[in-house]
């Protein structure tokens, strides 16, 4: 029996996390879920979006499955997602973007891995008003954080048999900050002569991705570019409802979808839970439940391929609950 922290989250979070828990149970993995509240949902109860029991639970269990958390735009409380990543030092945001059987898009056979630095860059929250009509945000890039994300990317490539890493930057303009990030990637690359290494300016990367995503394998990026490029790449495989992710640190990991709390769908039983279910499969792999993780992926592909129980984002009319039920039934056949 594994004990895992569960953060249902805001918006569609409670619906998609409930679906993931059902699917894990149907795959036969026993998990003792330690449920904690964070985000907008925690403010009424605790007066803060990140109550101490959330951090304590993750620090104890080392693994969490998390629904999306809302961050108010321009004002309100700071991002709980950023705080969790920084406080627990979850320095790597890993996002595998892969085509799924049954999902037709303009792109076929996509198999990209996004490795995003998760603790610094523009996400430090260092913003200041300058007089009544100006504002400045400061961006921090360090050698330590840049080297360890580059090392993660190369080690990941070695372990997973990936062939090529592209470091993404804007060092033509941000000469000191992205310049340092790039210098660290180059240094680390020298220790891995068997992995091809390339570099690309982020605006050209966006063009190249849209024109021919197959030229890339693993992308390693500073925080903001990784965030933006993740949503772009999710479009290759059918959208945000399908792409999983993991926030990985030396001590703890939080598994969550790339998507946010989708307020437009909250409470409507229409969200696609696949992204969180595939994030849960990544979590099961880390917990040593590789066979169950594989069966969950097979069940997802089987239901998507059958195409009769698709959620509205994929052109279907099934509810979150109906799609989840179909997955649980498919798991009985795998
Ligand atoms: P979003 O990812 O929530 O939604 C963007 C679009 O994708 C919307 O049209 C939404 O309906 C659709 N979508 C997202 N997930 C879906 C799913 N599972 N099934 C079907 N359609 C789905 O991004 P948005 O609107 O920019 O952000 C909303 C809130 O989420 C904000 O407060 C933001 O800060 C937060 N957020 C939280 C994240 C996290 O907790 N890791 C990540 C990204 C955003």
Coordinates of C-alpha atoms and ligand atoms in Angstrom, one line a residue:
X1 CA 0.0 0.0 0.0
X2 CA 1.4 3.4 -1.0
X3 CA 0.5 6.6 0.8
X4 CA 0.2 9.6 -1.5
X5 CA -0.8 13.2 -0.9
X6 CA -3.9 14.2 -3.0
X7 CA -4.6 17.8 -3.8
X8 CA -8.0 18.0 -5.6
X9 CA -7.3 21.6 -6.6
X10 CA -9.6 24.3 -8.0
X11 CA -12.0 24.5 -11.0
X12 CA -12.0 21.1 -12.8
X13 CA -9.5 19.8 -10.3
X14 CA -11.9 17.8 -8.1
X15 CA -13.5 16.2 -11.2
X16 CA -10.2 15.1 -12.9
X17 CA -8.5 14.0 -9.6
X18 CA -11.6 11.9 -8.7
X19 CA -11.4 10.3 -12.2
X20 CA -7.7 9.5 -11.7
X21 CA -8.3 7.9 -8.3
X22 CA -11.0 5.7 -9.8
X23 CA -8.8 4.6 -12.6
X24 CA -5.9 3.8 -10.3
X25 CA -8.2 1.7 -8.1
X26 CA -9.5 -0.1 -11.2
X27 CA -5.9 -0.9 -12.2
X28 CA -5.6 -2.7 -8.9
X29 CA -3.1 -0.4 -7.2
X30 CA -4.0 0.2 -3.5
X31 CA -3.3 3.8 -2.5
X32 CA -4.0 5.4 0.8
X33 CA -4.8 9.0 -0.3
X34 CA -3.9 11.7 2.2
X35 CA -6.3 14.5 1.0
X36 CA -5.3 18.1 1.6
X37 CA -6.7 21.4 0.5
X38 CA -4.7 24.1 -1.3
X39 CA -5.5 27.0 -3.7
X40 CA -8.6 29.1 -3.8
X41 CA -10.5 26.3 -2.0
X42 CA -8.2 26.6 1.1
X43 CA -8.6 30.4 1.6
X44 CA -12.1 30.1 3.2
X45 CA -11.0 27.3 5.5
X46 CA -7.4 28.3 6.4
X47 CA -7.1 31.9 5.4
X48 CA -4.2 31.0 3.0
X49 CA -4.0 29.2 -0.3
X50 CA -1.0 27.1 0.9
X51 CA -1.7 25.9 4.4
X52 CA 1.2 24.3 6.3
X53 CA -0.4 20.8 6.3
X54 CA -0.1 20.6 2.5
X55 CA 3.7 21.0 2.6
X56 CA 4.0 18.7 5.6
X57 CA 2.0 16.0 3.9
X58 CA 4.1 16.1 0.7
X59 CA 7.3 16.3 2.7
X60 CA 6.3 13.2 4.6
X61 CA 4.9 11.1 1.7
X62 CA 7.4 12.3 -0.9
X63 CA 4.8 11.9 -3.7
X64 CA 1.7 13.9 -4.5
X65 CA -1.0 13.9 -7.2
X66 CA -2.4 17.3 -7.7
X67 CA -5.3 19.0 -9.5
X68 CA -4.8 22.4 -11.0
X69 CA -4.8 25.5 -8.8
X70 CA -6.2 28.8 -9.8
X71 CA -4.0 31.9 -9.6
X72 CA -5.9 35.2 -9.9
X73 CA -4.7 37.4 -12.8
X74 CA -3.1 40.8 -11.9
X75 CA -3.7 40.9 -8.2
X76 CA -4.9 38.5 -5.5
X77 CA -2.6 35.9 -3.9
X78 CA 0.7 34.7 -5.4
X79 CA 0.8 31.5 -7.4
X80 CA 0.5 28.4 -5.1
X81 CA 2.0 26.3 -7.9
X82 CA 5.1 28.4 -7.9
X83 CA 5.3 28.4 -4.1
X84 CA 5.0 24.6 -4.0
X85 CA 7.7 24.1 -6.6
X86 CA 10.1 26.5 -4.8
X87 CA 9.4 25.5 -1.2
X88 CA 9.8 21.8 -2.1
X89 CA 12.6 22.5 -4.6
X90 CA 10.9 20.7 -7.4
X91 CA 13.4 21.9 -9.9
X92 CA 12.4 19.9 -12.9
X93 CA 9.1 20.1 -14.7
X94 CA 8.9 17.1 -17.0
X95 CA 6.3 17.0 -19.7
X96 CA 6.3 14.2 -22.2
X97 CA 4.2 15.1 -25.3
X98 CA 3.2 12.0 -27.3
X99 CA 0.6 11.2 -29.9
X100 CA -2.1 8.9 -28.6
X101 CA -3.7 6.2 -30.7
X102 CA -7.1 7.3 -31.9
X103 CA -6.5 11.1 -31.7
X104 CA -6.2 12.6 -35.2
X105 CA -4.5 16.0 -35.4
X106 CA -2.5 17.7 -38.2
X107 CA 0.7 16.1 -36.7
X108 CA 1.4 12.3 -36.5
X109 CA 3.9 10.3 -34.3
X110 CA 4.8 13.2 -32.0
X111 CA 7.2 12.2 -29.3
X112 CA 8.8 15.2 -27.6
X113 CA 10.0 15.7 -24.0
X114 CA 9.9 19.1 -22.4
X115 CA 12.2 19.6 -19.5
X116 CA 11.5 23.0 -17.9
X117 CA 13.5 24.6 -15.2
X118 CA 11.0 25.1 -12.4
X119 CA 12.4 27.2 -9.7
X120 CA 13.7 30.5 -11.0
X121 CA 13.6 32.9 -14.0
X122 CA 10.7 35.3 -14.1
X123 CA 8.7 33.2 -11.6
X124 CA 10.5 34.6 -8.5
X125 CA 7.7 37.1 -8.0
X126 CA 10.2 40.0 -7.9
X127 CA 8.1 42.8 -9.4
X128 CA 8.1 46.4 -8.4
X129 CA 6.1 49.5 -9.3
X130 CA 8.4 52.3 -10.6
X131 CA 6.5 55.5 -10.0
X132 CA 2.8 55.6 -10.9
X133 CA 3.3 54.6 -14.6
X134 CA 5.9 51.9 -14.6
X135 CA 6.7 48.4 -13.3
X136 CA 9.8 46.2 -13.3
X137 CA 10.1 42.4 -13.0
X138 CA 13.5 40.9 -12.3
X139 CA 14.6 37.6 -13.5
X140 CA 17.1 35.4 -11.8
X141 CA 19.2 32.6 -13.4
X142 CA 21.8 30.8 -11.5
X143 CA 24.6 28.4 -12.5
X144 CA 23.5 25.9 -9.9
X145 CA 19.9 25.7 -11.1
X146 CA 20.9 25.8 -14.8
X147 CA 23.5 23.0 -14.4
X148 CA 21.1 20.8 -12.5
X149 CA 18.3 21.1 -15.1
X150 CA 20.8 20.4 -17.9
X151 CA 22.2 17.4 -16.0
X152 CA 18.6 16.1 -15.4
X153 CA 18.0 16.5 -19.2
X154 CA 21.1 14.6 -20.2
X155 CA 20.6 11.9 -17.6
X156 CA 17.0 11.5 -18.7
X157 CA 18.2 11.1 -22.3
X158 CA 20.7 8.5 -21.3
X159 CA 18.2 6.5 -19.3
X160 CA 15.4 6.7 -21.8
X161 CA 17.5 6.2 -24.9
X162 CA 16.8 9.7 -26.3
X163 CA 19.2 10.9 -28.9
X164 CA 19.2 14.7 -29.0
X165 CA 18.8 17.6 -26.6
X166 CA 18.0 21.2 -27.7
X167 CA 18.7 24.0 -25.3
X168 CA 16.2 26.8 -25.8
X169 CA 17.1 30.4 -25.1
X170 CA 17.0 34.1 -26.0
X171 CA 20.6 34.8 -25.3
X172 CA 20.9 37.2 -28.2
X173 CA 18.9 39.7 -26.1
X174 CA 19.1 38.3 -22.5
X175 CA 22.9 38.0 -22.8
X176 CA 23.7 37.6 -19.1
X177 CA 20.7 35.5 -17.9
X178 CA 20.0 33.2 -20.8
X179 CA 23.7 33.5 -21.7
X180 CA 24.5 31.8 -18.3
X181 CA 21.8 29.2 -18.9
X182 CA 23.2 28.3 -22.3
X183 CA 26.8 28.2 -21.0
X184 CA 25.7 25.7 -18.4
X185 CA 23.9 23.5 -20.9
X186 CA 27.1 23.6 -23.1
X187 CA 29.3 22.6 -20.2
X188 CA 27.1 19.7 -19.2
X189 CA 26.7 18.6 -22.9
X190 CA 30.5 18.1 -23.1
X191 CA 30.2 15.2 -20.6
X192 CA 27.7 13.4 -22.8
X193 CA 29.3 13.0 -26.2
X194 CA 26.8 10.3 -27.2
X195 CA 23.9 12.6 -27.0
X196 CA 23.5 15.1 -29.9
X197 CA 23.3 18.7 -28.6
X198 CA 21.8 21.7 -30.3
X199 CA 20.6 25.2 -29.4
X200 CA 17.8 27.4 -30.7
X201 CA 16.5 30.9 -30.0
X202 CA 13.0 30.5 -28.6
X203 CA 11.1 32.5 -31.3
X204 CA 12.7 30.4 -34.0
X205 CA 11.9 27.2 -32.0
X206 CA 8.2 28.1 -32.1
X207 CA 8.3 28.4 -35.8
X208 CA 10.4 25.2 -36.3
X209 CA 8.1 23.3 -33.9
X210 CA 5.0 24.2 -35.9
X211 CA 6.6 23.5 -39.2
X212 CA 8.4 20.2 -38.3
X213 CA 8.2 19.1 -34.7
X214 CA 9.9 15.8 -35.6
X215 CA 13.3 17.5 -35.8
X216 CA 13.3 17.7 -32.0
X217 CA 13.6 15.1 -29.3
X218 CA 14.2 16.6 -25.8
X219 CA 13.9 20.3 -25.2
X220 CA 15.5 21.9 -22.1
X221 CA 14.3 25.4 -21.3
X222 CA 14.3 28.1 -18.7
X223 CA 11.0 28.5 -16.8
X224 CA 8.9 30.9 -18.8
X225 CA 9.8 29.5 -22.3
X226 CA 9.1 26.0 -20.9
X227 CA 5.7 27.1 -19.7
X228 CA 4.7 28.6 -23.0
X229 CA 6.2 25.9 -25.3
X230 CA 4.4 23.2 -23.2
X231 CA 0.9 24.6 -24.2
X232 CA 2.1 25.0 -27.8
X233 CA 3.3 21.4 -28.0
X234 CA 0.1 20.1 -26.4
X235 CA -1.7 21.4 -29.5
X236 CA 0.2 18.8 -31.6
X237 CA -1.4 15.9 -29.8
X238 CA -4.9 17.0 -29.3
X239 CA -4.8 19.7 -26.6
X240 CA -4.4 20.3 -22.9
X241 CA -6.7 17.6 -21.9
X242 CA -4.1 15.0 -22.9
X243 CA -0.7 16.0 -21.8
X244 CA 0.7 14.8 -18.4
X245 CA 3.5 16.3 -16.3
X246 CA 5.6 15.9 -13.2
X247 CA 7.4 18.3 -10.9
X248 CA 10.5 16.5 -9.7
X249 CA 12.9 17.3 -6.9
X250 CA 15.6 15.4 -5.1
X251 CA 13.3 14.6 -2.2
X252 CA 9.7 14.9 -3.5
X253 CA 7.6 14.8 -6.7
X254 CA 4.2 16.3 -7.5
X255 CA 2.4 14.8 -10.5
X256 CA 0.0 17.1 -12.4
X257 CA -1.4 17.8 -15.8
X258 CA 0.0 20.7 -17.9
X259 CA -3.5 22.3 -18.0
X260 CA -4.9 24.8 -15.5
X261 CA -8.2 24.9 -13.6
X262 CA -10.3 25.6 -16.7
X263 CA -12.9 27.7 -15.0
X264 CA -15.0 27.6 -18.1
X265 CA -15.6 23.9 -17.6
X266 CA -15.6 23.7 -13.8
X267 CA -18.5 21.6 -12.3
X268 CA -19.9 20.7 -15.7
X269 CA -18.7 17.1 -15.9
X270 CA -17.1 17.9 -19.2
X271 CA -13.4 18.1 -18.5
X272 CA -11.1 15.6 -20.1
X273 CA -9.3 13.7 -17.2
X274 CA -6.8 12.0 -19.5
X275 CA -3.9 14.4 -18.8
X276 CA -4.2 13.9 -15.0
X277 CA -4.7 10.1 -15.5
X278 CA -1.5 9.9 -17.6
X279 CA 0.2 12.1 -14.9
X280 CA -0.9 9.5 -12.4
X281 CA 0.6 6.8 -14.7
X282 CA 3.9 8.6 -14.5
X283 CA 3.5 8.6 -10.7
X284 CA 2.8 4.9 -10.6
X285 CA 6.0 4.3 -12.5
X286 CA 7.9 6.2 -9.9
X287 CA 6.2 4.2 -7.2
X288 CA 7.4 1.0 -8.9
X289 CA 4.0 0.1 -10.3
X290 CA 5.2 0.0 -13.9
X291 CA 2.8 -2.8 -15.0
X292 CA -0.3 -0.9 -13.8
X293 CA 1.0 2.3 -15.4
X294 CA 1.4 0.5 -18.7
X295 CA -2.1 -0.9 -18.4
X296 CA -3.6 2.5 -17.7
X297 CA -1.9 3.9 -20.9
X298 CA -3.2 1.0 -22.9
X299 CA -6.8 1.5 -21.5
X300 CA -6.6 5.2 -22.4
X301 CA -5.5 4.4 -26.0
X302 CA -8.2 1.7 -26.3
X303 CA -11.0 4.1 -25.3
X304 CA -9.7 6.9 -27.4
X305 CA -9.4 4.6 -30.4
X306 CA -12.9 3.2 -30.0
X307 CA -14.0 6.9 -30.1
X308 CA -17.5 6.4 -28.7
X309 CA -16.9 7.8 -25.2
X310 CA -14.8 11.0 -26.0
X311 CA -15.2 14.2 -24.0
X312 CA -16.2 17.4 -25.8
X313 CA -12.7 18.8 -26.2
X314 CA -12.0 15.8 -28.5
X315 CA -15.3 16.2 -30.4
X316 CA -17.3 13.7 -28.4
X317 CA -20.3 14.0 -26.1
X318 CA -19.3 11.9 -23.1
X319 CA -19.1 13.3 -19.7
X320 CA -16.0 13.1 -17.5
X321 CA -17.8 10.3 -15.5
X322 CA -18.8 8.3 -18.6
X323 CA -15.3 8.5 -20.1
X324 CA -13.8 7.4 -16.7
X325 CA -16.3 4.5 -16.5
X326 CA -15.2 3.4 -20.0
X327 CA -11.5 3.5 -18.9
X328 CA -12.3 1.4 -15.9
X329 CA -14.1 -1.2 -18.0
X330 CA -11.2 -1.2 -20.5
X331 CA -8.8 -1.9 -17.7
X332 CA -10.7 -5.1 -17.0
X333 CA -9.7 -6.2 -20.5
X334 CA -6.0 -5.3 -20.3
Ligands
LIG1 P1 -6.4 26.3 -18.6 O1 -5.3 25.3 -18.9 O2 -7.1 26.2 -17.4 O3 -7.4 26.4 -19.8 C1 -7.0 26.7 -21.2 C2 -8.1 26.1 -22.2 O4 -7.9 24.7 -22.2 C3 -9.5 26.4 -21.7 O5 -10.3 26.6 -22.9 C4 -10.0 25.1 -21.0 O6 -11.3 24.8 -21.1 C5 -9.2 24.1 -21.8 N1 -8.8 22.9 -20.9 C6 -7.9 22.9 -20.0 N2 -7.9 21.7 -19.4 C7 -8.8 20.9 -20.0 C8 -9.3 19.6 -19.8 N3 -8.7 18.8 -18.9 N4 -10.3 19.2 -20.6 C9 -10.8 19.9 -21.6 N5 -10.4 21.2 -21.8 C10 -9.4 21.7 -21.0 O7 -5.6 27.7 -18.7 P2 -6.0 29.2 -18.3 O8 -7.5 29.4 -18.6 O9 -5.0 30.0 -18.8 O10 -5.9 29.2 -16.7 C11 -7.0 29.0 -15.7 C12 -6.4 29.0 -14.3 O11 -5.6 27.9 -14.2 C13 -5.6 30.2 -14.0 O12 -5.9 30.6 -12.7 C14 -4.2 29.7 -14.0 O13 -3.3 30.4 -13.2 C15 -4.4 28.3 -13.6 N6 -3.3 27.4 -14.0 C16 -2.9 26.4 -13.1 C17 -2.0 25.5 -13.5 C18 -1.6 24.5 -12.5 O14 -2.2 24.3 -11.4 N7 -0.5 23.7 -12.7 C19 -1.4 25.5 -14.8 C20 -1.9 26.5 -15.7 C21 -2.8 27.4 -15.3

